[in-house]
């Protein structure tokens, strides 16, 4: 099932129905909270039930990935079928969207194999097996020029069998997209990057704003970790 956060990353409020609630774990019939995955943290925010507001401190998939669990700051008793209101911690999520989209741009600028990535609200990292050295300041200038030039980001859904025909679509060597849903979410940064991705992105790369590259660290003979941070 396609979830609201996969269809519109800018939606910050919605109503949902309780499917299950056990202590601090809450499962809903649909959600706009992004569950931790693909290197992007789970969303935080609030739910309101019967006039009472509760904090959501994390969101993740259940162990068997059959449902999305909202982790509440305190144990709550909610009845299945009950309607509640969801409100996203938008400031934090929007920073994740800016940072996450920025990693797609690094994938465009560096064509070498991607070996890992992690998104944070202030700083993120992408790891590559570099075949040629990368200069920190040069890369930072290229990245900021690219962001300033702007490009739209769109999402499309393809049958997941496309990966059998075009395995090269997956840029991250260590992480294959989850299979079994029958369809694959593809993210296109117009003219720059096209790969399967379940994360949340800004609409136009200009929205990322200025970034800096605090460091490039060596993690192995060829493997380099590029740290990238939002300036504001
Ligand atoms: Zn993405």
XYZ file of N, CA and C and ligand atoms in Angstrom:
697
model
N 0.841 -1.197 0.000
C 0.000 0.000 0.000
C 0.881 1.255 0.000
N 0.556 2.172 -0.906
C 1.307 3.432 -0.919
C 0.843 4.308 0.242
N 1.795 4.799 0.993
C 1.479 5.616 2.164
C 1.521 7.106 1.797
N 0.775 7.936 2.526
C 0.768 9.377 2.219
C 2.166 10.005 2.140
N 3.117 9.571 2.995
C 4.455 10.191 2.950
C 5.183 9.861 1.654
N 4.742 8.769 0.963
C 5.366 8.407 -0.311
C 4.740 9.192 -1.463
N 3.528 9.686 -1.244
C 2.794 10.363 -2.310
C 2.971 11.877 -2.246
N 3.039 12.423 -1.034
C 3.213 13.868 -0.877
C 4.040 14.126 0.377
N 5.327 14.403 0.166
C 6.235 14.597 1.301
C 5.932 15.889 2.056
N 5.068 16.743 1.478
C 4.783 18.050 2.090
C 3.528 18.037 2.963
N 2.865 16.904 3.016
C 1.668 16.813 3.866
C 2.111 16.705 5.326
N 1.587 17.570 6.173
C 2.046 17.593 7.568
C 0.977 17.158 8.567
N -0.289 17.110 8.120
C -1.368 16.701 9.030
C -2.324 15.767 8.315
N -2.899 14.834 9.047
C -3.941 13.974 8.490
C -4.669 13.268 9.630
N -5.814 12.694 9.292
C -6.530 11.838 10.231
C -6.222 10.394 9.875
N -6.230 9.529 10.875
C -6.014 8.103 10.616
C -6.768 7.306 11.668
N -6.931 6.025 11.379
C -7.621 5.155 12.330
C -6.640 4.218 13.013
N -6.874 3.996 14.287
C -6.027 3.090 15.060
C -6.289 1.650 14.600
N -5.199 0.938 14.285
C -5.298 -0.490 13.962
C -4.931 -1.307 15.202
N -3.859 -0.897 15.861
C -3.427 -1.589 17.085
C -2.658 -0.611 17.958
N -2.786 -0.767 19.245
C -2.049 0.084 20.174
C -1.653 -0.759 21.381
N -0.346 -0.954 21.532
C 0.151 -1.740 22.666
C 1.195 -0.915 23.385
N 0.852 -0.426 24.549
C 1.799 0.375 25.327
C 2.215 1.620 24.575
N 3.500 1.660 24.189
C 4.009 2.841 23.486
C 4.043 2.648 21.971
N 3.531 1.509 21.495
C 3.576 1.246 20.050
C 2.191 1.373 19.438
N 2.125 2.155 18.378
C 0.842 2.459 17.742
C 0.924 2.173 16.244
N -0.037 1.389 15.741
C -0.132 1.107 14.306
C -1.421 1.730 13.791
N -1.319 2.444 12.656
C -2.473 3.145 12.085
C -2.802 2.580 10.706
N -4.000 2.920 10.196
C -4.374 2.394 8.870
C -3.596 3.075 7.755
N -3.082 4.285 7.998
C -2.144 4.921 7.068
C -1.428 6.029 7.842
N -0.313 6.504 7.271
C 0.461 7.489 8.034
C 1.247 8.423 7.129
N 1.547 9.609 7.647
C 2.441 10.509 6.925
C 3.810 10.549 7.598
N 4.008 9.689 8.605
C 5.302 9.604 9.278
C 6.209 8.637 8.515
N 7.380 9.123 8.133
C 8.338 8.276 7.414
C 8.987 7.302 8.398
N 8.932 5.984 8.088
C 9.580 5.019 8.977
C 11.068 4.901 8.657
N 11.882 4.905 9.687
C 13.327 4.800 9.552
C 13.707 3.782 8.472
N 14.612 4.163 7.589
C 15.031 3.227 6.545
C 15.783 3.927 5.437
N 16.611 3.165 4.730
C 17.380 3.735 3.626
C 18.319 4.833 4.096
N 18.727 4.767 5.366
C 19.650 5.772 5.895
C 18.973 7.033 6.398
N 17.638 7.104 6.254
C 16.917 8.298 6.720
C 16.221 7.983 8.048
N 16.348 8.873 9.047
C 15.729 8.606 10.356
C 14.205 8.565 10.278
N 13.598 7.895 11.248
C 12.142 7.874 11.354
C 11.624 9.236 11.796
N 10.407 9.565 11.340
C 9.834 10.867 11.690
C 9.394 10.930 13.144
N 9.321 12.162 13.621
C 8.756 12.452 14.936
C 7.591 13.414 14.753
N 6.808 13.564 15.794
C 5.684 14.496 15.719
C 4.728 14.254 16.866
N 3.436 14.416 16.589
C 2.437 14.305 17.646
C 1.179 13.637 17.105
N 0.454 12.977 17.992
C -0.897 12.526 17.657
C -1.852 13.149 18.672
N -3.059 13.391 18.220
C -4.089 13.878 19.137
C -5.246 12.887 19.112
N -5.593 12.388 20.290
C -6.697 11.429 20.418
C -7.592 11.903 21.555
N -8.863 12.048 21.264
C -9.852 12.502 22.261
C -9.370 13.763 22.984
N -8.844 14.708 22.203
C -8.433 15.997 22.768
C -7.102 15.973 23.498
N -6.483 14.811 23.570
C -5.204 14.667 24.281
C -4.069 14.544 23.263
N -2.983 15.298 23.479
C -1.867 15.281 22.530
C -0.724 14.433 23.080
N -0.202 13.543 22.239
C 0.900 12.669 22.647
C 2.048 12.824 21.659
N 3.253 12.667 22.186
C 4.435 12.830 21.340
C 4.840 11.503 20.689
N 5.144 11.564 19.392
C 5.709 10.412 18.677
C 7.219 10.635 18.608
N 7.996 9.721 19.199
C 9.446 9.941 19.286
C 10.223 9.228 18.177
N 9.579 8.265 17.512
C 10.258 7.572 16.409
C 9.212 6.808 15.599
N 9.559 6.507 14.363
C 8.681 5.715 13.504
C 9.547 4.683 12.796
N 9.111 3.429 12.806
C 9.898 2.413 12.092
C 8.990 1.286 11.616
N 9.515 0.467 10.720
C 8.778 -0.714 10.278
C 8.824 -1.768 11.381
N 7.795 -2.611 11.435
C 7.841 -3.768 12.326
C 8.930 -4.705 11.798
N 9.368 -5.649 12.630
C 10.475 -6.528 12.238
C 10.204 -7.246 10.917
N 8.948 -7.646 10.681
C 8.629 -8.356 9.429
C 8.189 -7.393 8.315
N 8.330 -6.080 8.574
C 7.981 -5.023 7.618
C 6.510 -5.048 7.198
N 5.657 -5.722 7.989
C 4.245 -5.804 7.606
C 3.486 -4.537 7.988
N 4.010 -3.768 8.932
C 3.309 -2.534 9.316
C 4.300 -1.489 9.812
N 3.800 -0.258 9.939
C 4.621 0.855 10.418
C 4.221 1.149 11.859
N 5.217 1.190 12.734
C 4.956 1.430 14.152
C 5.375 2.842 14.540
N 4.467 3.535 15.223
C 4.786 4.851 15.794
C 5.145 4.619 17.247
N 6.295 5.101 17.656
C 6.710 4.913 19.044
C 6.366 6.168 19.844
N 5.519 5.988 20.840
C 5.049 7.122 21.638
C 5.958 7.334 22.849
N 6.009 8.574 23.313
C 6.862 8.897 24.462
C 6.334 8.256 25.740
N 5.036 7.953 25.748
C 4.432 7.336 26.936
C 3.429 6.272 26.491
N 3.120 5.350 27.388
C 2.126 4.317 27.076
C 0.742 4.959 27.001
N -0.011 4.586 25.959
C -1.320 5.190 25.722
C -2.329 4.071 25.464
N -3.550 4.262 25.903
C -4.603 3.287 25.603
C -5.509 3.862 24.522
N -5.463 3.258 23.347
C -6.315 3.681 22.237
C -7.034 2.455 21.691
N -8.256 2.665 21.219
C -9.084 1.548 20.773
C -8.991 1.392 19.258
N -8.818 0.160 18.765
C -8.828 -0.038 17.309
C -10.105 0.549 16.697
N -9.929 1.266 15.589
C -11.065 1.906 14.933
C -11.209 3.377 15.309
N -10.577 3.760 16.416
C -10.635 5.152 16.875
C -9.913 6.070 15.881
N -10.514 7.235 15.620
C -9.880 8.198 14.711
C -8.998 9.156 15.503
N -7.780 9.337 15.022
C -6.853 10.265 15.678
C -6.296 11.239 14.637
N -5.685 12.317 15.113
C -5.053 13.295 14.219
C -3.537 13.154 14.320
N -2.884 13.255 13.168
C -1.420 13.171 13.123
C -0.842 14.529 12.762
N 0.241 14.878 13.404
C 0.942 16.120 13.060
C 2.442 15.847 13.038
N 3.037 16.141 11.909
C 4.454 15.858 11.696
C 5.339 16.944 12.314
N 6.497 16.554 12.843
C 7.529 17.534 13.209
C 8.175 17.972 11.889
N 7.558 18.995 11.296
C 7.914 19.387 9.930
C 9.313 19.992 9.831
N 9.722 20.773 10.836
C 11.048 21.403 10.764
C 12.135 20.338 10.614
N 12.007 19.300 11.429
C 13.002 18.219 11.385
C 12.900 17.456 10.063
N 11.682 17.099 9.667
C 11.491 16.325 8.436
C 11.979 17.088 7.204
N 11.692 18.411 7.168
C 12.100 19.180 5.996
C 13.621 19.207 5.871
N 14.314 19.255 7.003
C 15.781 19.202 6.964
C 16.240 17.835 6.438
N 15.536 16.779 6.848
C 15.864 15.451 6.304
C 15.645 15.424 4.792
N 14.567 16.049 4.329
C 14.267 16.079 2.894
C 15.361 16.815 2.129
N 15.811 17.943 2.691
C 16.876 18.719 2.032
C 18.179 17.917 1.998
N 18.511 17.311 3.141
C 19.762 16.547 3.221
C 19.713 15.312 2.322
N 18.584 14.600 2.386
C 18.444 13.379 1.594
C 18.569 13.683 0.096
N 17.892 14.749 -0.338
C 17.946 15.110 -1.758
C 19.379 15.479 -2.155
N 20.087 16.101 -1.228
C 21.477 16.483 -1.488
C 22.345 15.245 -1.767
N 22.033 14.125 -1.096
C 22.811 12.901 -1.347
C 22.592 12.389 -2.776
N 21.374 12.617 -3.317
C 21.144 12.251 -4.728
C 22.064 13.066 -5.638
N 22.292 14.329 -5.270
C 23.161 15.171 -6.104
C 24.607 14.690 -6.039
N 25.019 14.213 -4.868
C 26.371 13.641 -4.772
C 26.488 12.419 -5.683
N 25.397 11.637 -5.756
C 25.379 10.461 -6.645
C 25.501 10.873 -8.107
N 25.038 12.077 -8.418
C 25.190 12.576 -9.788
C 26.627 13.036 -10.034
N 27.185 13.745 -9.059
C 28.521 14.316 -9.249
C 29.614 13.245 -9.200
N 29.367 12.195 -8.410
C 30.363 11.124 -8.289
C 29.754 9.843 -8.855
N 30.326 9.367 -9.939
C 29.739 8.215 -10.642
C 30.213 6.876 -10.074
N 31.147 6.916 -9.133
C 31.679 5.672 -8.565
C 30.631 4.967 -7.712
N 30.850 3.662 -7.427
C 29.854 2.910 -6.652
C 29.599 3.515 -5.268
N 28.317 3.583 -4.910
C 27.904 4.084 -3.595
C 27.948 2.902 -2.628
N 28.597 3.081 -1.484
C 28.684 1.964 -0.536
C 27.887 2.209 0.740
N 27.384 3.424 0.923
C 26.582 3.678 2.119
C 26.110 5.111 2.162
N 25.184 5.372 3.071
C 24.689 6.737 3.217
C 23.882 6.862 4.489
N 23.858 8.060 5.032
C 23.096 8.296 6.243
C 22.657 9.752 6.290
N 21.381 9.961 6.641
C 20.809 11.308 6.637
C 20.600 11.785 8.069
N 20.993 13.020 8.342
C 20.704 13.653 9.628
C 20.081 15.010 9.375
N 19.566 15.640 10.419
C 18.903 16.932 10.247
C 19.909 18.052 9.965
N 21.142 17.892 10.415
C 22.159 18.923 10.198
C 23.271 18.461 9.274
N 23.640 17.202 9.425
C 24.751 16.672 8.636
C 24.414 15.268 8.145
N 24.904 14.939 6.963
C 24.676 13.617 6.383
C 25.984 13.109 5.820
N 25.969 11.844 5.409
C 27.182 11.324 4.791
C 26.829 10.350 3.675
N 27.712 10.312 2.684
C 27.591 9.335 1.611
C 28.963 8.711 1.431
N 28.974 7.404 1.184
C 30.255 6.716 1.018
C 30.365 6.144 -0.388
N 31.538 6.302 -0.940
C 31.796 5.857 -2.315
C 33.113 5.092 -2.368
N 33.189 4.136 -3.301
C 34.480 3.535 -3.645
C 35.061 4.388 -4.762
N 35.881 5.344 -4.397
C 36.356 6.325 -5.375
C 37.458 5.752 -6.263
N 37.311 5.977 -7.567
C 38.359 5.558 -8.493
C 39.317 6.719 -8.772
N 38.818 7.949 -8.558
C 39.692 9.125 -8.690
C 39.490 10.002 -7.453
N 40.548 10.653 -6.985
C 40.425 11.471 -5.774
C 39.431 12.620 -5.966
N 38.796 13.015 -4.878
C 37.829 14.115 -4.916
C 38.349 15.234 -4.028
N 38.329 16.457 -4.557
C 38.765 17.610 -3.769
C 37.559 18.199 -3.036
N 37.712 18.378 -1.737
C 36.627 18.824 -0.869
C 36.018 20.162 -1.329
N 36.871 21.159 -1.537
C 36.366 22.490 -1.887
C 35.765 22.520 -3.289
N 36.382 21.759 -4.183
C 35.880 21.691 -5.556
C 34.491 21.040 -5.573
N 34.362 19.955 -4.809
C 33.085 19.249 -4.742
C 32.012 20.139 -4.114
N 32.395 20.864 -3.075
C 31.455 21.772 -2.404
C 30.964 22.842 -3.386
N 31.871 23.385 -4.185
C 31.502 24.413 -5.168
C 30.583 23.824 -6.238
N 30.899 22.613 -6.698
C 30.065 21.949 -7.718
C 28.656 21.693 -7.184
N 28.617 21.241 -5.945
C 27.340 20.912 -5.313
C 26.469 22.165 -5.179
N 27.067 23.249 -4.713
C 26.296 24.486 -4.528
C 25.858 25.091 -5.864
N 26.687 24.946 -6.886
C 26.312 25.451 -8.214
C 25.125 24.655 -8.758
N 25.177 23.356 -8.527
C 24.103 22.473 -8.984
C 22.791 22.832 -8.284
N 22.857 23.004 -6.974
C 21.669 23.338 -6.181
C 21.074 24.658 -6.678
N 21.933 25.644 -6.910
C 21.464 26.964 -7.353
C 20.834 26.903 -8.739
N 21.268 25.931 -9.558
C 20.737 25.846 -10.928
C 19.312 25.301 -10.940
N 18.927 24.564 -9.901
C 17.552 24.073 -9.776
C 17.250 22.884 -10.664
N 16.428 21.980 -10.177
C 15.923 20.837 -10.956
C 14.747 20.252 -10.191
N 13.721 19.885 -10.948
C 12.515 19.308 -10.338
C 12.765 17.857 -9.939
N 12.082 17.444 -8.892
C 12.162 16.041 -8.469
C 10.781 15.412 -8.581
N 10.719 14.285 -9.258
C 9.437 13.602 -9.437
C 9.579 12.130 -9.054
N 8.441 11.525 -8.787
C 8.412 10.127 -8.374
C 7.583 9.336 -9.369
N 8.018 8.145 -9.689
C 7.189 7.266 -10.519
C 7.264 5.850 -9.965
N 6.261 5.061 -10.296
C 6.200 3.685 -9.784
C 6.325 2.730 -10.958
N 7.244 1.781 -10.842
C 7.468 0.809 -11.914
C 7.313 -0.595 -11.338
N 7.023 -1.594 -12.211
C 7.004 -2.968 -11.705
C 8.398 -3.322 -11.187
N 8.476 -4.023 -10.053
C 9.804 -4.243 -9.472
C 10.669 -5.180 -10.323
N 10.040 -5.860 -11.306
C 10.811 -6.718 -12.205
C 11.802 -5.907 -13.049
N 11.623 -4.585 -13.070
C 12.544 -3.720 -13.817
C 13.985 -3.913 -13.320
N 14.114 -4.293 -12.036
C 15.457 -4.470 -11.464
C 16.154 -5.707 -12.027
N 15.352 -6.700 -12.479
C 15.958 -7.871 -13.112
C 16.507 -7.490 -14.483
N 15.777 -6.574 -15.141
C 16.193 -6.148 -16.482
C 17.288 -5.082 -16.419
N 17.183 -4.186 -15.420
C 18.143 -3.083 -15.327
C 18.713 -2.972 -13.905
N 19.505 -3.976 -13.485
C 20.046 -3.937 -12.111
C 20.913 -2.709 -11.858
N 21.415 -2.093 -12.943
C 22.287 -0.918 -12.784
C 21.531 0.303 -12.253
N 20.189 0.219 -12.202
C 19.408 1.332 -11.648
C 19.724 1.546 -10.169
N 20.128 0.455 -9.492
C 20.442 0.568 -8.064
C 21.869 1.078 -7.910
N 22.008 2.244 -7.266
C 23.333 2.843 -7.122
C 24.056 2.369 -5.863
N 23.278 1.979 -4.841
C 23.900 1.605 -3.578
C 24.169 0.109 -3.562
N 25.458 -0.254 -3.594
C 25.845 -1.661 -3.703
C 25.351 -2.491 -2.518
N 25.410 -1.892 -1.328
C 25.147 -2.668 -0.118
C 23.658 -2.827 0.183
N 22.834 -1.947 -0.359
C 21.407 -1.985 -0.015
C 20.555 -2.145 -1.273
N 19.885 -3.289 -1.378
C 18.942 -3.497 -2.476
C 17.562 -3.034 -2.007
N 16.759 -2.443 -2.897
C 15.419 -2.027 -2.479
C 14.608 -3.242 -2.029
N 13.747 -3.088 -1.019
C 12.923 -4.216 -0.578
C 12.001 -4.690 -1.701
N 11.864 -6.010 -1.823
C 10.993 -6.566 -2.863
C 9.765 -7.201 -2.228
N 8.777 -7.447 -3.042
C 7.598 -8.154 -2.554
C 6.336 -7.335 -2.711
N 6.490 -6.012 -2.823
C 5.313 -5.148 -2.959
C 4.802 -5.167 -4.400
N 5.644 -5.648 -5.336
C 5.234 -5.716 -6.736
C 5.613 -4.471 -7.513
N 5.748 -3.361 -6.807
C 6.112 -2.123 -7.499
C 7.289 -1.463 -6.801
N 7.950 -0.623 -7.567
C 9.181 -0.004 -7.109
C 9.032 1.507 -7.256
N 9.425 2.225 -6.223
C 9.326 3.687 -6.287
C 10.633 4.238 -6.853
N 10.514 4.918 -7.985
C 11.688 5.496 -8.632
C 11.658 7.008 -8.433
N 12.824 7.569 -8.132
C 12.912 9.011 -7.915
C 13.822 9.617 -8.977
N 13.289 10.652 -9.640
C 14.036 11.302 -10.709
C 14.358 12.743 -10.326
N 15.640 13.068 -10.338
C 16.053 14.465 -10.223
C 16.343 14.865 -11.665
N 15.459 15.693 -12.229
C 15.450 15.935 -13.679
C 16.842 16.159 -14.257
N 17.231 15.260 -15.154
C 18.494 15.393 -15.875
C 19.727 15.036 -15.062
N 19.549 14.654 -13.778
C 20.715 14.461 -12.920
C 20.825 13.064 -12.318
N 19.715 12.541 -11.824
C 19.799 11.273 -11.101
C 18.472 10.538 -11.220
N 18.550 9.210 -11.299
C 17.338 8.390 -11.412
C 17.641 7.066 -10.752
N 16.985 6.789 -9.627
C 17.251 5.536 -8.922
C 16.081 5.173 -8.017
N 15.982 3.875 -7.642
C 14.920 3.498 -6.711
C 15.181 4.162 -5.366
N 14.156 4.735 -4.759
C 14.341 5.371 -3.457
C 12.998 5.484 -2.752
N 12.984 5.135 -1.485
C 11.749 5.215 -0.708
C 11.700 6.449 0.174
N 12.716 7.303 0.087
C 12.832 8.438 1.007
C 11.954 9.622 0.634
N 12.090 10.687 1.407
C 11.317 11.905 1.154
C 12.253 12.973 0.587
N 11.766 13.687 -0.430
C 12.600 14.644 -1.167
C 11.919 15.997 -1.275
N 12.723 17.037 -1.490
C 12.145 18.353 -1.775
C 11.647 18.364 -3.223
N 10.822 19.371 -3.570
C 10.247 19.414 -4.927
C 11.256 19.885 -5.958
N 12.128 20.798 -5.520
C 13.149 21.332 -6.418
C 14.453 21.414 -5.629
N 15.550 21.054 -6.264
C 16.822 20.989 -5.523
C 17.256 22.352 -4.974
N 16.711 23.458 -5.532
C 17.028 24.791 -4.990
C 16.667 24.896 -3.510
N 15.635 24.126 -3.139
C 15.134 24.163 -1.762
C 16.159 23.611 -0.751
N 17.154 22.891 -1.237
C 18.199 22.361 -0.338
C 18.931 23.525 0.325
N 19.133 24.606 -0.447
C 19.890 25.746 0.077
C 21.383 25.445 0.069
N 22.140 26.381 0.615
C 23.595 26.235 0.568
C 24.079 25.112 1.482
N 25.059 24.373 0.998
C 25.635 23.280 1.798
C 27.150 23.442 1.883
N 27.735 22.751 2.840
C 29.199 22.729 2.906
C 29.646 21.287 3.135
N 30.883 21.036 2.801
C 31.447 19.695 3.005
C 32.508 19.813 4.094
N 32.148 19.473 5.332
C 33.100 19.637 6.433
C 34.327 18.744 6.292
N 34.137 17.538 5.739
C 35.290 16.637 5.644
C 35.030 15.507 4.656
N 36.122 14.970 4.139
C 36.074 13.716 3.376
C 37.027 12.779 4.096
N 36.488 11.678 4.617
C 37.311 10.785 5.430
C 37.558 9.466 4.721
N 38.744 8.947 4.909
C 39.104 7.676 4.299
C 38.610 6.533 5.178
N 37.827 5.627 4.579
C 37.314 4.479 5.336
C 37.935 3.179 4.834
N 38.849 3.292 3.900
C 39.487 2.109 3.326
C 40.352 2.561 2.173
N 40.904 1.614 1.446
C 41.814 1.960 0.355
C 41.133 2.897 -0.645
N 39.941 2.499 -1.079
C 39.201 3.320 -2.043
C 37.990 3.989 -1.414
N 37.538 3.411 -0.303
C 36.274 3.868 0.275
C 36.442 5.190 1.023
N 35.666 6.185 0.595
C 35.745 7.508 1.228
C 34.363 7.929 1.707
N 34.349 8.536 2.882
C 33.098 9.053 3.432
C 33.058 10.560 3.234
N 32.041 11.019 2.508
C 31.880 12.454 2.269
C 30.802 12.976 3.211
N 31.204 13.865 4.110
C 30.247 14.484 5.025
C 29.747 15.773 4.408
N 28.438 15.973 4.474
C 27.855 17.185 3.900
C 26.866 17.764 4.913
N 26.863 19.100 5.030
C 26.030 19.743 6.049
C 25.261 20.915 5.459
N 24.087 21.195 6.026
C 23.314 22.367 5.625
C 23.954 23.593 6.273
N 24.024 24.692 5.520
C 24.620 25.909 6.075
C 23.638 26.577 7.048
N 22.340 26.575 6.714
C 21.371 27.175 7.649
C 20.409 26.130 8.191
Zn 15.963 9.522 -2.265
